Each structure stands twice: as structure tokens, then as C-alpha cells.
mmCIF file of C-alpha atoms and ligand atoms in Angstrom:
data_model
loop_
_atom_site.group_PDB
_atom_site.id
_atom_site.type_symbol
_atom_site.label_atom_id
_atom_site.label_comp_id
_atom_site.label_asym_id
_atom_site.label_seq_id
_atom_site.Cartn_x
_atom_site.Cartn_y
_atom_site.Cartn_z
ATOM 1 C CA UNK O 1 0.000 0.000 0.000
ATOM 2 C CA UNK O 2 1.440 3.107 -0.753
ATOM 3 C CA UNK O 3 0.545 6.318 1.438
ATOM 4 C CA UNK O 4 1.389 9.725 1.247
ATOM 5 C CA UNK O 5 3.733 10.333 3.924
ATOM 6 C CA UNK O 6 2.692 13.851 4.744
ATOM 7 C CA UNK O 7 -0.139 12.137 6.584
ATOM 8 C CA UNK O 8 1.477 9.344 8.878
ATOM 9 C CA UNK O 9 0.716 9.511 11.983
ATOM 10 C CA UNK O 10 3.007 9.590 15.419
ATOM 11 C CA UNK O 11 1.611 6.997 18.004
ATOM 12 C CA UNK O 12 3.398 6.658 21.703
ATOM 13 C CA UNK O 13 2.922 3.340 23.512
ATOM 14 C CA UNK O 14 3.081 3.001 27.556
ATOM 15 C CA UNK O 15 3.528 -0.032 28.818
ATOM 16 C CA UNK O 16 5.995 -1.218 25.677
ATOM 17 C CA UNK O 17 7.470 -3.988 27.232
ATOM 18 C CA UNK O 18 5.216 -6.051 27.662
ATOM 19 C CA UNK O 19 3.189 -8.948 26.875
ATOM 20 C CA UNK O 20 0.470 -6.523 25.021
ATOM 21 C CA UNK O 21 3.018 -3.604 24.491
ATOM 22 C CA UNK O 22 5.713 -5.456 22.472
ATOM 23 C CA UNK O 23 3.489 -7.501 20.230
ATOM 24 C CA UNK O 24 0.971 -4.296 19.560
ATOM 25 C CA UNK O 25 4.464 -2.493 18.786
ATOM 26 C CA UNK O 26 5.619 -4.857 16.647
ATOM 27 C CA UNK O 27 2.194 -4.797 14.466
ATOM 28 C CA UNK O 28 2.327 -0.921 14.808
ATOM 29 C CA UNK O 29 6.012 -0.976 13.650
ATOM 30 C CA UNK O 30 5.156 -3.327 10.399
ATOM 31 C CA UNK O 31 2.271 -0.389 9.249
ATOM 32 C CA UNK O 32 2.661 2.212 6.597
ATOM 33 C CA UNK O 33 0.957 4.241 8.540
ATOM 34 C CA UNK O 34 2.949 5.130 11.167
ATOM 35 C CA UNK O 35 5.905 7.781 11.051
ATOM 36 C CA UNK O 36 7.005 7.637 15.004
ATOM 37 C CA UNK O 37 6.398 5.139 17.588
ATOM 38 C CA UNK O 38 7.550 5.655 21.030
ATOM 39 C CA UNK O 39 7.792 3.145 23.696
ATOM 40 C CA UNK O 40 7.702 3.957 27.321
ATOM 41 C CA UNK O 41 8.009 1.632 30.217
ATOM 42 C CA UNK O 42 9.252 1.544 32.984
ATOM 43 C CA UNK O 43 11.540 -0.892 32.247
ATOM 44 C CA UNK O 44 12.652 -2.812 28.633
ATOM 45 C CA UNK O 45 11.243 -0.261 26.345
ATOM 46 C CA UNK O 46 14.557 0.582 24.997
ATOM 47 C CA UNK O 47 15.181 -3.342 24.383
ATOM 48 C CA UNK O 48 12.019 -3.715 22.413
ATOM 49 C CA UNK O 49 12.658 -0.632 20.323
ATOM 50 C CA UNK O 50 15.854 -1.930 18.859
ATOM 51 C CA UNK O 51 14.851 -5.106 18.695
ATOM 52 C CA UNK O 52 11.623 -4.038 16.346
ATOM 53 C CA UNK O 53 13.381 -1.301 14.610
ATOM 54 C CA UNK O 54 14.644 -3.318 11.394
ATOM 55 C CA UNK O 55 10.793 -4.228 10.753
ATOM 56 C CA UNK O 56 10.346 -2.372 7.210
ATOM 57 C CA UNK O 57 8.115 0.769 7.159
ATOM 58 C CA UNK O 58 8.390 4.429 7.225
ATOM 59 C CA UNK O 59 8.227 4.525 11.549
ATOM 60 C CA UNK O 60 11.103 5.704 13.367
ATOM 61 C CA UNK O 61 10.994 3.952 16.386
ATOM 62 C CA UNK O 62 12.426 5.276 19.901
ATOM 63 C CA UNK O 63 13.113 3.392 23.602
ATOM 64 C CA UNK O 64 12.419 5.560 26.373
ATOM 65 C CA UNK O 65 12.238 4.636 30.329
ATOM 66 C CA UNK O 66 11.794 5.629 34.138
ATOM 67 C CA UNK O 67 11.757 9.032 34.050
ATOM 68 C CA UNK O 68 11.698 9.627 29.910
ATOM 69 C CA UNK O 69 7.704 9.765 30.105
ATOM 70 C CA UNK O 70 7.393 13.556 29.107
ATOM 71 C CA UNK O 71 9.978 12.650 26.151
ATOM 72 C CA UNK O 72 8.074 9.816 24.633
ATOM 73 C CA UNK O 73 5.256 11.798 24.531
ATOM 74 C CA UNK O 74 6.130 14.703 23.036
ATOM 75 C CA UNK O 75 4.052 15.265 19.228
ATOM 76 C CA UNK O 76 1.932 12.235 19.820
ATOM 77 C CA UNK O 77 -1.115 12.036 18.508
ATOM 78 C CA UNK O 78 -2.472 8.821 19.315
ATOM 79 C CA UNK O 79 -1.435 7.101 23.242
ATOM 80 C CA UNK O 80 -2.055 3.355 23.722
ATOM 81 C CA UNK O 81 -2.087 2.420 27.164
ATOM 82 C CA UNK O 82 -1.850 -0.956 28.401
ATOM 83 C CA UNK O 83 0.514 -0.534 31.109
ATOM 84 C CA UNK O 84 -0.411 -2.518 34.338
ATOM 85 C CA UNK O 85 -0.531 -5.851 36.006
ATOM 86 C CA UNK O 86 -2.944 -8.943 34.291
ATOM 87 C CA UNK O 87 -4.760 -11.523 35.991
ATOM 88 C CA UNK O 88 -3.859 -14.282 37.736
ATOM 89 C CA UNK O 89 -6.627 -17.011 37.939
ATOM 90 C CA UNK O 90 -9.709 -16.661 40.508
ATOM 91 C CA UNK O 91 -8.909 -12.528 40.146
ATOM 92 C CA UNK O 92 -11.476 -10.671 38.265
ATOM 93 C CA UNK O 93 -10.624 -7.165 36.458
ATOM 94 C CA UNK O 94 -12.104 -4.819 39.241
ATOM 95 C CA UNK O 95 -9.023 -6.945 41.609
ATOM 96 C CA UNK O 96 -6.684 -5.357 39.476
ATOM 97 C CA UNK O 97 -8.092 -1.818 40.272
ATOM 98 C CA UNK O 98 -5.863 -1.063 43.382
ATOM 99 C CA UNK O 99 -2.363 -1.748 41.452
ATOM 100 C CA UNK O 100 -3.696 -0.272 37.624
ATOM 101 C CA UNK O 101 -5.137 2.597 39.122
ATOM 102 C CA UNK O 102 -2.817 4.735 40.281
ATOM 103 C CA UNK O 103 -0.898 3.702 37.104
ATOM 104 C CA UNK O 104 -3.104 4.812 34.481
ATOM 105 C CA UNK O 105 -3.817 7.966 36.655
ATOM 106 C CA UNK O 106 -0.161 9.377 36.883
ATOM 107 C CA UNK O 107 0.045 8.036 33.234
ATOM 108 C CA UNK O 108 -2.888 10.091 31.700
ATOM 109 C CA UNK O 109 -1.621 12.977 33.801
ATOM 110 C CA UNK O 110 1.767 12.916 31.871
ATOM 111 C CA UNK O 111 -0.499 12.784 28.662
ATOM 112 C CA UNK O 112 -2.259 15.863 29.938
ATOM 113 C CA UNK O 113 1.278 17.986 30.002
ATOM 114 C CA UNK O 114 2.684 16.540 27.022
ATOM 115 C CA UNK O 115 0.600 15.394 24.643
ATOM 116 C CA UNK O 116 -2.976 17.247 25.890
ATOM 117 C CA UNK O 117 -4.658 16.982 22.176
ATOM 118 C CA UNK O 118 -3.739 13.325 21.586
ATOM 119 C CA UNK O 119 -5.954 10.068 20.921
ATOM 120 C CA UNK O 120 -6.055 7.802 24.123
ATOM 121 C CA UNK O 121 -6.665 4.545 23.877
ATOM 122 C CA UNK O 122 -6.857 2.729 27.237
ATOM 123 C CA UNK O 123 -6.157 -0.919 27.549
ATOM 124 C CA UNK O 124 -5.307 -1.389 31.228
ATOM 125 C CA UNK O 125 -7.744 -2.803 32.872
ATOM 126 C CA UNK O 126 -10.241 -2.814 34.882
ATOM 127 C CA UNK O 127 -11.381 -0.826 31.813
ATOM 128 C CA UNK O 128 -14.840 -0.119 33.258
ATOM 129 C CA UNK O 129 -12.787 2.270 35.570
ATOM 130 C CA UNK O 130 -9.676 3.111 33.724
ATOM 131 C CA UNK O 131 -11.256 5.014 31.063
ATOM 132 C CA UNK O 132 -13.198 7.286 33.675
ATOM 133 C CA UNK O 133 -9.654 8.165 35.909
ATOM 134 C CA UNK O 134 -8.342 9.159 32.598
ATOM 135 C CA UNK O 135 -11.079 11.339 31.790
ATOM 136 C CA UNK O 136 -10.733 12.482 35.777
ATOM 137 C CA UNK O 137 -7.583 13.114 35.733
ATOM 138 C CA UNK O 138 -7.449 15.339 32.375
ATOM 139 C CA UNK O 139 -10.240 17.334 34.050
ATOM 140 C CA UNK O 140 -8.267 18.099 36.469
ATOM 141 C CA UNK O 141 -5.975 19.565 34.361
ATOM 142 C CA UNK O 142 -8.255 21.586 32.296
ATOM 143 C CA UNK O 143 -7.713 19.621 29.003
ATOM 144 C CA UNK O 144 -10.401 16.634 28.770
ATOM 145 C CA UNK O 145 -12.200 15.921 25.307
ATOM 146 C CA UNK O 146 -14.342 13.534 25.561
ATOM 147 C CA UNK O 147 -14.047 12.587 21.859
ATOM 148 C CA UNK O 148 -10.251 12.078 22.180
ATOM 149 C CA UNK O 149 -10.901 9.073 24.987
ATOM 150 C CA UNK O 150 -11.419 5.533 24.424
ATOM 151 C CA UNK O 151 -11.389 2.355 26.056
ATOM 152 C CA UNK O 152 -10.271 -0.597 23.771
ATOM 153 C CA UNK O 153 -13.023 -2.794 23.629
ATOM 154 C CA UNK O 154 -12.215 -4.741 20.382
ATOM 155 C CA UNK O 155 -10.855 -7.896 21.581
ATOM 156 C CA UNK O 156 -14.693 -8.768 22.573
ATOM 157 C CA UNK O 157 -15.926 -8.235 19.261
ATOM 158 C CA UNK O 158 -12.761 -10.609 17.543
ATOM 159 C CA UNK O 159 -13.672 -13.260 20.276
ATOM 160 C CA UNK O 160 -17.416 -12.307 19.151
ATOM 161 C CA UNK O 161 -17.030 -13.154 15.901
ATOM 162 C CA UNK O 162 -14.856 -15.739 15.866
ATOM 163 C CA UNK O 163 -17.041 -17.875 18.177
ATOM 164 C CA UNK O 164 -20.560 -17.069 16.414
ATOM 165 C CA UNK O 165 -18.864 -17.812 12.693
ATOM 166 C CA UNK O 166 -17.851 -21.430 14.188
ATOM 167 C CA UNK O 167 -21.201 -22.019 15.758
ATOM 168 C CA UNK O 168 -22.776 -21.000 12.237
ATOM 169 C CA UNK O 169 -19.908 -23.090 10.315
ATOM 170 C CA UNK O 170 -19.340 -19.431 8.450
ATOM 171 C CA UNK O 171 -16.377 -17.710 7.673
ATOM 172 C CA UNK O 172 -15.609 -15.388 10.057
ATOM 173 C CA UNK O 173 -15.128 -12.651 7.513
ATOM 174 C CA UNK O 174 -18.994 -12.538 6.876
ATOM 175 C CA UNK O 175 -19.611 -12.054 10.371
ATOM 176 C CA UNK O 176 -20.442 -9.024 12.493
ATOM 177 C CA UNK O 177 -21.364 -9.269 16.111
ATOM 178 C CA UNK O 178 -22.638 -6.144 18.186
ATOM 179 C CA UNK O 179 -21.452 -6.050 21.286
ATOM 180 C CA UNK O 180 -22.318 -3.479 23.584
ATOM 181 C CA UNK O 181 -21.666 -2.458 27.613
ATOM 182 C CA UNK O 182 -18.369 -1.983 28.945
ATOM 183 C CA UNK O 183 -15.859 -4.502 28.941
ATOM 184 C CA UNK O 184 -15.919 -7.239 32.191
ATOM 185 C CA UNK O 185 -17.799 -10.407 32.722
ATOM 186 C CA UNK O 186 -21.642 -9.627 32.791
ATOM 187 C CA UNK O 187 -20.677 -5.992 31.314
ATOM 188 C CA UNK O 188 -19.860 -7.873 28.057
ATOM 189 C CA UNK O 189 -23.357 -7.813 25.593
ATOM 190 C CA UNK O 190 -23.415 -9.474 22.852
ATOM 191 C CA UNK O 191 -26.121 -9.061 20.636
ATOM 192 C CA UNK O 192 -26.622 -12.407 18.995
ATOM 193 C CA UNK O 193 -30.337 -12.144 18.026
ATOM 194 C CA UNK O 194 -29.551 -11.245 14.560
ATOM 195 C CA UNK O 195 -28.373 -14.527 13.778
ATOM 196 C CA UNK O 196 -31.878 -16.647 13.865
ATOM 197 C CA UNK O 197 -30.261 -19.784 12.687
ATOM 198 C CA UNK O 198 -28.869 -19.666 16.697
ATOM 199 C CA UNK O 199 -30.857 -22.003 19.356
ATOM 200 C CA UNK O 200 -31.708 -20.484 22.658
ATOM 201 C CA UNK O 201 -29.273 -22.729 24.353
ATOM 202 C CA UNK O 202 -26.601 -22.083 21.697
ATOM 203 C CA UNK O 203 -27.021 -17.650 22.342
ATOM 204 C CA UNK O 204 -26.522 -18.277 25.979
ATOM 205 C CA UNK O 205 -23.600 -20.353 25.520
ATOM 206 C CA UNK O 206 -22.370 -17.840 22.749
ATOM 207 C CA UNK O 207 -22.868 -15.310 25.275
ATOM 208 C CA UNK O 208 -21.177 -17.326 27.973
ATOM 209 C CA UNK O 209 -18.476 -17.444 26.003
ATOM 210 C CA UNK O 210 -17.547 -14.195 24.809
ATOM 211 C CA UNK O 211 -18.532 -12.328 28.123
ATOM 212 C CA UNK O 212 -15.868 -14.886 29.616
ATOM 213 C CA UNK O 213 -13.587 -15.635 27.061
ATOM 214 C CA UNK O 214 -11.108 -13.661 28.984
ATOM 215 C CA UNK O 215 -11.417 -15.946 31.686
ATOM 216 C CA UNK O 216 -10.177 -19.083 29.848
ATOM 217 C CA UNK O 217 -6.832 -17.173 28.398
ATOM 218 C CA UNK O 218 -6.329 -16.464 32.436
ATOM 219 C CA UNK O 219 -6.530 -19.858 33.319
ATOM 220 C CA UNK O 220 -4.734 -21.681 30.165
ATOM 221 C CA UNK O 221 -1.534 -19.312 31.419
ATOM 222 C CA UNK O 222 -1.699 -20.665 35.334
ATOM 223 C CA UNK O 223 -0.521 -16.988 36.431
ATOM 224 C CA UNK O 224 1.366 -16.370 33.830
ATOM 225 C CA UNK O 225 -0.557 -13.844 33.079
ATOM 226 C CA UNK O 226 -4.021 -12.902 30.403
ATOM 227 C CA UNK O 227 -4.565 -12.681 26.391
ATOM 228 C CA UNK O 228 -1.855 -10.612 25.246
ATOM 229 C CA UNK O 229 -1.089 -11.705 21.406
ATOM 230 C CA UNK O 230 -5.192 -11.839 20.480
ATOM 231 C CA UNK O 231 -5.103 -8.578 22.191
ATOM 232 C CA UNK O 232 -2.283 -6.569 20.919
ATOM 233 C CA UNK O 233 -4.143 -7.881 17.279
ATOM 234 C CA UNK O 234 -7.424 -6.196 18.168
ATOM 235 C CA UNK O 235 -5.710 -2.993 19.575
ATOM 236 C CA UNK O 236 -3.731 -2.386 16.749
ATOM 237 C CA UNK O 237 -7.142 -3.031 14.533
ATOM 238 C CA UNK O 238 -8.620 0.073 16.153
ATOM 239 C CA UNK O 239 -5.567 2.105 15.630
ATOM 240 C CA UNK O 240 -5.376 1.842 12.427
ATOM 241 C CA UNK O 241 -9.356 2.518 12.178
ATOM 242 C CA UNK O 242 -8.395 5.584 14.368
ATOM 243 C CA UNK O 243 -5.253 6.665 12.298
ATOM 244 C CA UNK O 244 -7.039 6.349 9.264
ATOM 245 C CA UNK O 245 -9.646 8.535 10.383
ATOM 246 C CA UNK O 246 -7.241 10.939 12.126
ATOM 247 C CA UNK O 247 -6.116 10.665 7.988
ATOM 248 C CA UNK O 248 -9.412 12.020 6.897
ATOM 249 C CA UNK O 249 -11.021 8.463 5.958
ATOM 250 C CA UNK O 250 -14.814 8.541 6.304
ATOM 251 C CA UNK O 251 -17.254 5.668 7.281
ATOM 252 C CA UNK O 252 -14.804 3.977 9.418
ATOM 253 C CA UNK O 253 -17.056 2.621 12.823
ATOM 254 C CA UNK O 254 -15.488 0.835 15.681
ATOM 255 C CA UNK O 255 -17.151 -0.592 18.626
ATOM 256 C CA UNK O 256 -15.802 0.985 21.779
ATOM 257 C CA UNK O 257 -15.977 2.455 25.323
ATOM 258 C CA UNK O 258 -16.716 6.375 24.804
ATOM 259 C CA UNK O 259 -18.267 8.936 26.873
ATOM 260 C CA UNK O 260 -22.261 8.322 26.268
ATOM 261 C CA UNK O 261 -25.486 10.022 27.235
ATOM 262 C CA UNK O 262 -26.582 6.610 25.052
ATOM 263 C CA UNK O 263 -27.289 4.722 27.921
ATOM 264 C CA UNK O 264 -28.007 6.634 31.600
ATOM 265 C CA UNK O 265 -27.243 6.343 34.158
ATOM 266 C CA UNK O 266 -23.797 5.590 32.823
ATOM 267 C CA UNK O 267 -21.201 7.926 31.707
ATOM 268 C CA UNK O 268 -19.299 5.399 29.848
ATOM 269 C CA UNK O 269 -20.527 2.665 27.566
ATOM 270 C CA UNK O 270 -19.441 0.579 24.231
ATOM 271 C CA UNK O 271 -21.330 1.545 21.659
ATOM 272 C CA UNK O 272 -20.576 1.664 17.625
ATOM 273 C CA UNK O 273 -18.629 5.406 17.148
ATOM 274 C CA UNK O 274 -17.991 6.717 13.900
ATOM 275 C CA UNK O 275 -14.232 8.118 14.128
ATOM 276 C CA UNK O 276 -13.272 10.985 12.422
ATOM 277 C CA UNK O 277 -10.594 13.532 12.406
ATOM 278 C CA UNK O 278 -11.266 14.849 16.076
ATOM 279 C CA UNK O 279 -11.667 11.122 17.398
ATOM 280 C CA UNK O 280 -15.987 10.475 18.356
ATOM 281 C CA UNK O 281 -17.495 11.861 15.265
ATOM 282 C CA UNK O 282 -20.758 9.891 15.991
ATOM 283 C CA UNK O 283 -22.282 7.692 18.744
ATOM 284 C CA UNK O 284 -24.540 5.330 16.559
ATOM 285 C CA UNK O 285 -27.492 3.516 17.195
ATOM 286 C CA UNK O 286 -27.029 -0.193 18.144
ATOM 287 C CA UNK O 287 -29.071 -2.375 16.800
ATOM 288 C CA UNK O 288 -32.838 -3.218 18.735
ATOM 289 C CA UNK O 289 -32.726 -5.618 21.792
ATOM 290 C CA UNK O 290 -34.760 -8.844 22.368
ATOM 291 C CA UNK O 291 -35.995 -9.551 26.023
ATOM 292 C CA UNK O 292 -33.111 -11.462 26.688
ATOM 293 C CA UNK O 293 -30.275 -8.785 25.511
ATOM 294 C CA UNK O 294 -32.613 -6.269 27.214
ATOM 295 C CA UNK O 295 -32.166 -8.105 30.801
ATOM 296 C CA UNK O 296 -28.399 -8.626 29.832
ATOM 297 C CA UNK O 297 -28.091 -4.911 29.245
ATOM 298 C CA UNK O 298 -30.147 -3.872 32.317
ATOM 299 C CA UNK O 299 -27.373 -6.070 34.950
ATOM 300 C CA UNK O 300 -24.532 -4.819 32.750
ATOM 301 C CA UNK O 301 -25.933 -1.026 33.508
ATOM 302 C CA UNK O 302 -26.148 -1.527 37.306
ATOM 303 C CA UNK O 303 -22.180 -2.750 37.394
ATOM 304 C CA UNK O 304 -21.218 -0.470 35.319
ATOM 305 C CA UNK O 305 -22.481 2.511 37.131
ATOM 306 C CA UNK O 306 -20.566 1.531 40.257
ATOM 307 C CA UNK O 307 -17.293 0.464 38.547
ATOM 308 C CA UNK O 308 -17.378 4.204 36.892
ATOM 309 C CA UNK O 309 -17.877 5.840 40.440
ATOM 310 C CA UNK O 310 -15.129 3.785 41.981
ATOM 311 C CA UNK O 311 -12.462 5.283 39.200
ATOM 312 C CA UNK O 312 -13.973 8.815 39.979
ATOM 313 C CA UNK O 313 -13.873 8.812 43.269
ATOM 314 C CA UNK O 314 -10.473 7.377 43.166
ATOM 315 C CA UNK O 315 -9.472 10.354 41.384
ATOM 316 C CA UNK O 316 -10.985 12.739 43.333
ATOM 317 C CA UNK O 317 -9.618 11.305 46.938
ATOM 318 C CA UNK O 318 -6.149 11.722 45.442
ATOM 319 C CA UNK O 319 -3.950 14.441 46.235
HETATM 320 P P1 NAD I 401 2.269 -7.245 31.335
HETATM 321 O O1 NAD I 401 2.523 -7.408 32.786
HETATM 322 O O2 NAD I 401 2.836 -8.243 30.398
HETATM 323 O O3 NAD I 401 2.770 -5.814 30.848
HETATM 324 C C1 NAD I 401 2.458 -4.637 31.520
HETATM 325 C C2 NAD I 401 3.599 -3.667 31.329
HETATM 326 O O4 NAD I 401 3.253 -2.456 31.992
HETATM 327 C C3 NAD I 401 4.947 -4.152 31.948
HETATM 328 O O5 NAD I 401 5.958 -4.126 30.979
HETATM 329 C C4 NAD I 401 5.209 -3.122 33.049
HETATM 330 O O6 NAD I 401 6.589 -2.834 33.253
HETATM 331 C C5 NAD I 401 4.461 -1.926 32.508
HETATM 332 N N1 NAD I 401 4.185 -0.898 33.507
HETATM 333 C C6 NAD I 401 3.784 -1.054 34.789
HETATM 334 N N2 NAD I 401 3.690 0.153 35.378
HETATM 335 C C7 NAD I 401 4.015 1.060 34.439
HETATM 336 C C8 NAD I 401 4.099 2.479 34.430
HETATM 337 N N3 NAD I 401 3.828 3.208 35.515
HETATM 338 N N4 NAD I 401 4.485 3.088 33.292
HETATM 339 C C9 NAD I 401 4.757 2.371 32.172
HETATM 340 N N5 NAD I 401 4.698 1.036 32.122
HETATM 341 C C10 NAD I 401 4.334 0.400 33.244
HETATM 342 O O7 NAD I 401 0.661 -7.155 31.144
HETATM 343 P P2 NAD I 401 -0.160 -7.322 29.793
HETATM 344 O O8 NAD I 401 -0.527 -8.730 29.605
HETATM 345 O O9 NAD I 401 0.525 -6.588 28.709
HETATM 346 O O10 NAD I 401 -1.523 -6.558 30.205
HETATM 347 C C11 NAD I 401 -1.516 -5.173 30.449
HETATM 348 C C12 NAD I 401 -2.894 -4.693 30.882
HETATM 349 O O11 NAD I 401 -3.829 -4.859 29.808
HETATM 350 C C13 NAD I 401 -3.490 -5.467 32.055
HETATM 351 O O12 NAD I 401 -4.098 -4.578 32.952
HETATM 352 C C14 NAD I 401 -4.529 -6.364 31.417
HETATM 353 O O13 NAD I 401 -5.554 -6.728 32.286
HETATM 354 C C15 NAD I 401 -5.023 -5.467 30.303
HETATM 355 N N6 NAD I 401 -5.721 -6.124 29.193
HETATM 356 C C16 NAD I 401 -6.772 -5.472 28.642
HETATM 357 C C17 NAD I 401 -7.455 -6.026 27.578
HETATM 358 C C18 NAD I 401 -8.610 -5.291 26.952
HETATM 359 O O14 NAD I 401 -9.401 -5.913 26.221
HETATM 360 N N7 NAD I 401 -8.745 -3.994 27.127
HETATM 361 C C19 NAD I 401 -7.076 -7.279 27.077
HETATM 362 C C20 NAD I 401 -5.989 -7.929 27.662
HETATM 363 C C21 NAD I 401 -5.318 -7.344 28.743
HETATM 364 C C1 LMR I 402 -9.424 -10.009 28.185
HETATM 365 O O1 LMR I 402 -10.615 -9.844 27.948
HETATM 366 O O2 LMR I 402 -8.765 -10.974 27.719
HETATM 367 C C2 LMR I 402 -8.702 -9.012 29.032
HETATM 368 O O3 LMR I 402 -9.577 -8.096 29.602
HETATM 369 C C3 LMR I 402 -7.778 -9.629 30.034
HETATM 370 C C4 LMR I 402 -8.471 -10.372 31.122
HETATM 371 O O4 LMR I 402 -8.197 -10.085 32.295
HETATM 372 O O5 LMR I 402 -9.266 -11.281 30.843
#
């Protein structure tokens, strides 16, 4: 593909080094649409950078570390953020709140003095309260857009679609699977009433499934940690949706975890967003519920609410 390079984009990654960072670097590194990737961590960013800069493509990429936060941060435009600790199995993702969320709050406050107009994309989890201590925190400092934050919900629609295409014996590339909420457990809401051919017993299993399909990642790696290569995939699939926008593309529409008077009482909830230049161009309209999505949606609401309030009151208790 050829691209004019007056219109590559610079993307900074925190959290490089690992599992998530280094892969999602790597498949950042091979695109033509990058000019400048930075990698922060607080350790082995500067490892991964030389080891991924040979990849072929126009991106010049840099190692930075400890203190080098304001540095790799300078002229980005988009920030991917999945620094923080995984899972370990029995934990669910509001157990990793008290280690992830002081991370992603001194993090995003960086981003706030260095980079204040840029794209964030949060990874970290729990997500459900990440994305709200970013949008805290940049409050704070007088520079939050609401457009310009997202959490990264995509690895629940590739699980989503990969699961539904082998329960319909499809190919996966004719399948699309809403899924709406936030992005834990019972949050998780697939819309699978589309596909008619389903049984009952096969959309609750389907929905089983994907609402949980973190769960069996976490397990298969006996502490060794959660998904990291499936994720670093569907995080670098919504950058380039949101580079290509940032390009001037049109029509491009990405399920994901924006700012939403959509669904009260939440603040924050996956919906499909048409990206454009600015980041949110549009909140869509997901498709009509069934009973059954409409309960799923109703619980998801309730534990959403309160895993919102916990991020902003964490961010307002601290000093
Ligand atoms: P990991 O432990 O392999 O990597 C995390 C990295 O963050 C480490 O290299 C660590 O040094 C770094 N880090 C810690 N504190 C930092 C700081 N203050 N500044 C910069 N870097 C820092 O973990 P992982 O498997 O890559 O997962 C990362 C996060 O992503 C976890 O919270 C995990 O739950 C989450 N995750 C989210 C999704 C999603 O769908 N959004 C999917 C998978 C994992
Ligand atoms: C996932 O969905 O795989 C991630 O949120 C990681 C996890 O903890 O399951």
C-alpha cells in the first residue's frame, strides 16, 4: 500500500514492554501508517525498540524509560495504554483496580502535560474504571475531550465473531457481532439475536463465552498472566481505524468504550462510534434488543455505574 507520507501519523505506547506492548508495537512498527512510535516503560522499552526497529516501514521507532515519560510523549497524537498488572486465575478485572489505578492515573496525567490533544486509547484494565480516571484526571488539568478518549473494547468483538462464525460453520469474515456495555464479565453484551439460525441454548452459551472468554486465556496461562497476542491484534485493529480517520477516511465505525449520554445512568458505555478527524465523530445507534439482551443490558448497567464511580472517586480522593 502506498501512502502519502505527509499524513502518517506519530503513536506513543506506555507499557511497551510487555506482553500486550511489544506484540501491539511490533504490528504498529510493520504499518505504513505510522511515522514515530515511542515506547515507554518503565523498564525494557529501549530493548524492544531496537529489537523491532529493522521491521520495514516508514516509523522511526524510539526506547524511552523511568523518568523519559514527558519525552516519549512529546508530538503524539495517538497514546495506547496498556501498562499494568494482568490476571492471575480466581482474580477478576475490578481486583486489578488497586495496582492499575494509580498507574493509568499518573500516566494520563503525563499525557495531559505533554501530549494534551492526543488520541487515548486505554487498555489497562479494569477498563470499566480506567477510562473514567483518565477522563478524571485530564479534568483536572483543564484539558479533557471527551471525543479524544477511548477504552479498547475490540478484543470482545474478535472473540465475538470468531465464536458465532464457528457455531454457524461461516467464515468469520462474513460475520459481524454487536457487542455493547463496557468490557468485564456480565458488562460484556453481545447481541446475537440477529443470527436466527442460533438455538436459545446455543445464544446463551455464545454469550457465555464471549462475556468470559477472557477468563479461559487467564486460566490456560496458570498466572502467567491474560490474552496478550489476540489482544495486541485487536488494539492495533482500532488504531489503524483511528489513524485512518485521524487521515481524513470517512465511514470507518469501531465498537468501543466512549463517553455516552446513550445509555443513563452511565457515563461510559461501548457503543458503535464513527471516528473521524477529532476522534468520536458519531455515537450510533445499536441495533434493537430482544428480552433477553434487554435483561443482559439492564445487569450490565447496574455494574457499570458503580465500577465508573469507583475510578472517579479514586481520582478525586487523590492528592
Ligand atoms: P504485562 O505485565 O505483560 O505488561 C504490563 C507492562 O506495563 C509491563 O511491561 C510493566 O513494566 C508496565 N508498567 C507497569 N507500570 C508502568 C508504568 N507506571 N508506566 C509504564 N509502564 C508500566 O501485562 P499485559 O498482559 O501486557 O496486560 C496489560 C494490561 O492490559 C493489564 O491490565 C490487562 O488486564 C489489560 N488487558 C486489557 C485487555 C482489553 O481488552 N482492554 C485485554 C488484555 C489485557
Ligand atoms: C481479556 O478480555 O482478555 C482481558 O480483559 C484480560 C483479562 O483479564 O481477561
Amino acid at each position: 500500500m502506498r501512502v502519502s507520507t505527509s499524513k502518517l501519523v506519530k503513536v506513543a505506547v506506555l507499557g511497551a514492554a510487555g506482553g500486550i506492548g511489544q506484540n501491539l508495537a511490533l504490528l504498529l512498527k510493520g504499518s505504513p501508517l505510522v511515522s514515530q512510535l515511542s515506547l515507554y516503560d518503565v523498564r525494557g522499552a529501549v530493548s524492544v525498540a531496537l529489537d523491532i526497529d529493522p521491521v520495514a516501514s516508514p516509523a522511526k521507532v524510539l526506547g524511552f524509560e523511568k523518568d523519559e515519560l514527558e519525552d516519549a510523549l512529546l508530538g503524539a497524537e495517538v497514546v495506547l495504554i496498556p501498562a499494568g498488572v494482568p490476571r492471575k486465575p480466581g482474580m477478576t478485572r475490578d481486583d486489578l483496580f488497586n495496582t492499575n489505578a494509580s498507574i493509568v492515573r499518573d500516566l494520563s496525567a503525563a499525557v495531559a502535560k505533554s501530549s494534551p490533544k492526543a488520541i487515548i486509547g486505554v487498555i489497562s484494565n479494569p477498563v470499566n474504571s480506567t477510562v473514567p480516571i483518565v477522563a478524571e484526571t485530564l479534568k483536572k488539568a483543564g484539558v479533557y475531550d471527551p471525543r479524544k478518549l477511548f477504552g479498547i473494547t475490540t478484543l470482545d468483538i474478535v472473540r465475538a465473531r470468531t465464536y458465532v462464525a464457528e457455531a454457524l460453520g461461516a467464515s468469520v469474515f462474513d460475520i459481524d457481532v454487536p457487542v455493547i456495555g463496557g468490557h468485564s464479565g456480565e458488562t460484556i453484551v453481545p447481541l446475537l439475536s440477529r443470527f436466527r439460525q442460533l438455538s436459545e441454548e446455543q445464544v446463551k452459551a455464545l454469550t457465555h463465552r464471549i462475556q468470559f472468554g477472557g477468563d479461559e486465556v487467564v486460566k490456560a496461562k496458570a498466572g502467567a498472566g491474560s490474552a496478550t497476542l489476540s489482544m495486541a491484534y485487536a488494539a492495533s485493529e482500532w488504531t489503524f481505524s483511528v489513524i485512518k480517520a485521524l487521515r481524513g477516511d470517512r465511514g470507518l465505525v469501531e465498537y468501543t468504550y466512549v463517553a455516552s449520554d446513550v445509555q443513563p445512568p452511565c457515563g461510559w458505555f461501548v457503543s458503535p462510534v464513527e471516528l473521524g478527524k477529532d476522534g468520536v465523530e458519531n455515537i450510533l445507534p445499536f441495533p434493537e434488543l430482544n428480552e433477553y439482551e434487554t435483561s443482559l443490558l439492564e445487569n450490565a448497567l447496574k455494574l457499570l455505574e458503580s465500577s465508573q464511580q469507583r475510578g472517579i472517586d479514586f481520582v478525586a480522593k487523590s492528592s
